[in-house]
Amino acid sequence: MNIITIENICKNYKEKKALDNVCLQIKQGELLGLLGVNGAGKTTLIQILCGLTKKSSGTVTIDTYDLDKDIDKIKKIVDISPQETSIANNLTVKENLEFFNELYNNPPDFIQEIVETFHLNDVLNQRAKTLSGGYKRRLSIAVALISKPKILFLDEPTLGLDVYSRRELWKIIERLRENVTIILTSHYLEEIERLCDRVAILSNGKLLQVGTVAHIKQLTNAQTFEDAFINLVELANE
């Protein structure tokens, strides 16, 4: 079952096309990777799907809701963890979680579920601004999940993290996929290969290819996913 259906989405900024007739279907429970070089259109597409910016044309259906008519309903079932951590730096980890938990009228014990999922017990009373990069990313994603979304957008979730912190966050993301559809952007191809069921590759606002890593490697006759990605982008730019 498709939870997101995107048909001929365009986004124009004056003469520049940030998205050019993108068509994509995302399955319920899927972890889809959005891949592309800087300026490919990944963040623009996510912003449209979250209702943060308006498309120029095309249609989007999210969990049976029309993006143009039902944006308030859609905002209740989607959430995003952006590149910049969306946390209150002067509050402790516990205070951040309690604030958002009350905002969404969740029972108090829901916080403990989040704490255990993200392994935050050791830093609960620490101010967010003093956390390591890895813990800040964990807290930012945890905050996004407090709204209990059906669809979670992760925009460069491990950007700037060391290898160990990145691997720890991968484990958490792999557990999250049991309960939520995830759309993930990343420049780390190893991350895409490890986590994603399918990959959608964008370049200059156009959707170049959608499929599993194995399918895309086979399609481009490449030995590695990095070579497959580069081959597709270079071919599109010729």
Short mmCIF file of C-alpha atoms in Angstrom, two decimals:
data_model
loop_
_atom_site.label_atom_id
_atom_site.label_comp_id
_atom_site.label_asym_id
_atom_site.label_seq_id
_atom_site.Cartn_x
_atom_site.Cartn_y
_atom_site.Cartn_z
CA MET A 1 0.00 0.00 0.00
CA ASN A 2 1.32 3.44 -0.94
CA ILE A 3 1.26 6.01 1.85
CA ILE A 4 2.60 8.83 -0.39
CA THR A 5 1.81 9.33 -4.07
CA ILE A 6 3.57 12.19 -5.87
CA GLU A 7 2.45 13.03 -9.40
CA ASN A 8 4.22 15.54 -11.67
CA ILE A 9 5.39 17.80 -8.86
CA CYS A 10 7.09 21.02 -10.00
CA LYS A 11 8.59 23.80 -7.94
CA ASN A 12 9.73 26.94 -9.72
CA TYR A 13 11.82 29.79 -8.31
CA LYS A 14 11.52 32.42 -11.05
CA GLU A 15 13.32 30.77 -13.99
CA LYS A 16 14.91 27.97 -11.97
CA LYS A 17 13.11 24.63 -11.63
CA ALA A 18 13.91 23.17 -8.23
CA LEU A 19 11.65 20.20 -9.02
CA ASP A 20 10.71 19.19 -12.54
CA ASN A 21 7.73 16.81 -12.95
CA VAL A 22 8.74 14.44 -10.17
CA CYS A 23 6.60 11.30 -9.85
CA LEU A 24 7.18 8.94 -6.93
CA GLN A 25 5.27 6.42 -4.83
CA ILE A 26 6.36 5.58 -1.28
CA LYS A 27 5.07 2.45 0.40
CA GLN A 28 3.71 2.30 3.92
CA GLY A 29 6.42 1.06 6.31
CA GLU A 30 9.18 1.71 3.80
CA LEU A 31 12.50 3.37 4.49
CA LEU A 32 13.17 5.38 1.34
CA GLY A 33 16.44 7.16 0.69
CA LEU A 34 16.46 10.47 -1.18
CA LEU A 35 19.84 10.87 -2.80
CA GLY A 36 21.39 13.64 -4.87
CA VAL A 37 24.18 16.20 -4.99
CA ASN A 38 23.64 19.60 -3.38
CA GLY A 39 20.84 21.47 -5.13
CA ALA A 40 19.27 18.30 -6.54
CA GLY A 41 15.88 19.10 -4.99
CA LYS A 42 15.81 16.76 -1.98
CA THR A 43 15.12 19.36 0.70
CA THR A 44 12.59 21.17 -1.52
CA LEU A 45 10.64 17.95 -1.99
CA ILE A 46 10.61 17.25 1.75
CA GLN A 47 9.48 20.80 2.50
CA ILE A 48 6.58 20.42 0.06
CA LEU A 49 5.51 17.09 1.54
CA CYS A 50 5.59 18.57 5.06
CA GLY A 51 3.59 21.63 4.03
CA LEU A 52 6.51 24.00 4.67
CA THR A 53 6.57 25.33 1.12
CA LYS A 54 4.05 25.30 -1.73
CA LYS A 55 4.50 23.38 -4.95
CA SER A 56 4.06 25.15 -8.27
CA SER A 57 2.05 22.33 -9.84
CA GLY A 58 1.27 18.63 -9.58
CA THR A 59 -0.59 16.57 -6.99
CA VAL A 60 0.36 14.85 -3.75
CA THR A 61 -1.67 12.34 -1.75
CA ILE A 62 -0.49 11.44 1.74
CA ASP A 63 -2.33 8.67 3.58
CA THR A 64 -5.45 9.33 1.43
CA TYR A 65 -5.26 13.09 2.12
CA ASP A 66 -4.86 15.64 -0.66
CA LEU A 67 -1.99 18.03 0.02
CA ASP A 68 -3.94 21.00 -1.35
CA LYS A 69 -7.16 20.34 0.55
CA ASP A 70 -6.12 18.52 3.73
CA ILE A 71 -2.85 20.09 4.82
CA ASP A 72 -3.98 20.41 8.46
CA LYS A 73 -4.71 16.68 8.60
CA ILE A 74 -1.41 15.87 6.91
CA LYS A 75 0.58 17.95 9.40
CA LYS A 76 -0.83 15.76 12.19
CA ILE A 77 0.66 12.60 10.71
CA VAL A 78 4.06 13.81 9.47
CA ASP A 79 7.08 15.18 11.29
CA ILE A 80 10.60 16.15 10.36
CA SER A 81 14.01 16.08 11.98
CA PRO A 82 15.91 18.77 10.04
CA GLN A 83 19.66 19.09 9.50
CA GLU A 84 19.79 21.73 12.22
CA THR A 85 18.79 20.07 15.50
CA SER A 86 15.35 21.32 16.57
CA ILE A 87 15.85 21.36 20.33
CA ALA A 88 15.90 23.99 23.09
CA ASN A 89 19.57 24.29 23.99
CA ASN A 90 19.07 25.81 27.44
CA LEU A 91 16.67 23.09 28.58
CA THR A 92 17.78 19.70 29.82
CA VAL A 93 17.09 16.59 27.77
CA LYS A 94 14.26 15.71 30.14
CA GLU A 95 12.77 19.21 29.94
CA ASN A 96 12.87 19.12 26.13
CA LEU A 97 11.01 15.81 26.08
CA GLU A 98 8.48 16.92 28.71
CA PHE A 99 7.74 20.15 26.87
CA PHE A 100 6.94 18.45 23.57
CA ASN A 101 5.15 15.59 25.29
CA GLU A 102 2.76 18.02 26.97
CA LEU A 103 2.37 19.93 23.71
CA TYR A 104 0.98 16.79 22.08
CA ASN A 105 -1.07 15.75 25.14
CA ASN A 106 0.70 12.42 25.46
CA PRO A 107 0.63 10.51 28.76
CA PRO A 108 3.70 11.18 30.94
CA ASP A 109 4.92 7.60 30.68
CA PHE A 110 5.35 7.99 26.90
CA ILE A 111 8.58 9.89 27.62
CA GLN A 112 10.11 6.77 29.14
CA GLU A 113 9.47 4.84 25.93
CA ILE A 114 11.29 7.56 23.98
CA VAL A 115 14.16 7.64 26.50
CA GLU A 116 14.66 3.89 26.24
CA THR A 117 14.44 3.86 22.44
CA PHE A 118 17.11 6.54 22.10
CA HIS A 119 19.24 5.50 25.10
CA LEU A 120 19.00 8.92 26.75
CA ASN A 121 18.98 7.88 30.41
CA ASP A 122 22.59 8.90 31.02
CA VAL A 123 22.02 12.47 29.80
CA LEU A 124 18.47 13.21 30.99
CA ASN A 125 19.52 16.01 33.34
CA GLN A 126 22.14 17.48 31.03
CA ARG A 127 21.44 20.73 29.19
CA ALA A 128 20.99 20.14 25.48
CA LYS A 129 23.71 22.64 24.54
CA THR A 130 26.31 20.53 26.37
CA LEU A 131 25.47 17.29 24.55
CA SER A 132 27.77 15.65 22.04
CA GLY A 133 26.75 15.80 18.38
CA GLY A 134 25.49 12.23 18.50
CA TYR A 135 23.24 12.84 21.49
CA LYS A 136 21.93 16.08 19.97
CA ARG A 137 20.87 14.18 16.86
CA ARG A 138 19.24 11.49 18.99
CA LEU A 139 17.31 14.10 20.94
CA SER A 140 16.25 15.94 17.79
CA ILE A 141 14.82 12.76 16.24
CA ALA A 142 13.24 11.79 19.58
CA VAL A 143 11.44 15.14 19.70
CA ALA A 144 10.11 14.57 16.16
CA LEU A 145 8.70 11.19 17.22
CA ILE A 146 6.79 12.58 20.21
CA SER A 147 4.02 13.65 17.82
CA LYS A 148 3.61 9.92 16.95
CA PRO A 149 3.85 10.52 13.19
CA LYS A 150 2.97 7.96 10.55
CA ILE A 151 5.67 9.46 8.34
CA LEU A 152 9.04 10.75 9.54
CA PHE A 153 11.44 12.80 7.41
CA LEU A 154 15.10 12.59 8.42
CA ASP A 155 17.18 15.26 6.68
CA GLU A 156 20.88 14.32 6.91
CA PRO A 157 20.44 12.67 10.35
CA THR A 158 24.10 11.72 10.82
CA LEU A 159 25.75 14.75 9.21
CA GLY A 160 29.01 15.58 11.00
CA LEU A 161 28.91 12.64 13.40
CA ASP A 162 31.90 10.42 14.10
CA VAL A 163 31.84 6.83 12.85
CA TYR A 164 30.77 5.32 16.18
CA SER A 165 27.94 7.83 16.76
CA ARG A 166 26.75 7.33 13.19
CA ARG A 167 26.58 3.55 13.63
CA GLU A 168 24.70 3.91 16.92
CA LEU A 169 22.13 6.16 15.27
CA TRP A 170 21.77 3.67 12.41
CA LYS A 171 20.72 1.02 14.92
CA ILE A 172 18.06 3.36 16.32
CA ILE A 173 16.74 4.23 12.85
CA GLU A 174 16.52 0.55 11.96
CA ARG A 175 14.33 -0.03 15.03
CA LEU A 176 12.12 2.98 14.26
CA ARG A 177 11.15 1.61 10.87
CA GLU A 178 9.01 -1.03 12.55
CA ASN A 179 6.40 1.61 13.39
CA VAL A 180 6.83 4.53 10.99
CA THR A 181 7.46 5.21 7.30
CA ILE A 182 10.81 7.00 6.95
CA ILE A 183 12.14 9.21 4.18
CA LEU A 184 15.83 9.85 4.68
CA THR A 185 18.27 12.15 2.89
CA SER A 186 21.98 11.56 3.18
CA HIS A 187 25.26 12.16 1.38
CA TYR A 188 26.73 9.03 2.97
CA LEU A 189 26.26 6.26 0.41
CA GLU A 190 27.18 3.59 2.94
CA GLU A 191 24.30 4.87 5.07
CA ILE A 192 21.88 4.65 2.15
CA GLU A 193 23.01 1.10 1.36
CA ARG A 194 22.73 0.00 4.98
CA LEU A 195 19.35 1.47 5.85
CA CYS A 196 17.14 1.96 2.80
CA ASP A 197 14.67 -0.42 1.16
CA ARG A 198 14.72 1.71 -1.99
CA VAL A 199 16.53 4.79 -3.22
CA ALA A 200 15.20 7.72 -5.26
CA ILE A 201 17.98 9.63 -7.04
CA LEU A 202 17.43 13.29 -7.94
CA SER A 203 19.53 15.58 -10.10
CA ASN A 204 18.73 19.17 -11.08
CA GLY A 205 15.16 18.71 -9.88
CA LYS A 206 14.53 15.60 -11.98
CA LEU A 207 13.97 12.08 -10.69
CA LEU A 208 16.61 9.94 -12.39
CA GLN A 209 15.90 6.51 -10.97
CA VAL A 210 14.02 4.67 -8.21
CA GLY A 211 14.80 1.17 -6.98
CA THR A 212 16.85 -0.96 -4.66
CA VAL A 213 20.60 -0.45 -4.47
CA ALA A 214 21.09 -3.80 -6.23
CA HIS A 215 18.69 -2.80 -9.02
CA ILE A 216 20.41 0.54 -9.59
CA LYS A 217 23.87 -1.09 -9.67
CA GLN A 218 22.61 -3.65 -12.19
CA LEU A 219 20.93 -0.97 -14.29
CA THR A 220 24.14 1.05 -14.56
CA ASN A 221 26.43 -1.99 -14.83
CA ALA A 222 28.41 -0.69 -11.85
CA GLN A 223 30.40 -2.66 -9.30
CA THR A 224 29.70 -0.23 -6.46
CA PHE A 225 26.73 1.93 -5.53
CA GLU A 226 28.99 5.00 -5.60
CA ASP A 227 29.89 4.29 -9.22
CA ALA A 228 26.21 3.69 -10.06
CA PHE A 229 25.21 7.02 -8.50
CA ILE A 230 27.96 8.96 -10.29
CA ASN A 231 27.16 7.29 -13.61
CA LEU A 232 23.48 8.32 -13.36
CA VAL A 233 24.26 11.92 -12.39
CA GLU A 234 26.93 12.35 -15.06
CA LEU A 235 24.64 10.92 -17.73
CA ALA A 236 21.87 13.32 -16.69
CA ASN A 237 24.26 16.28 -16.91
CA GLU A 238 25.52 15.51 -20.41
#
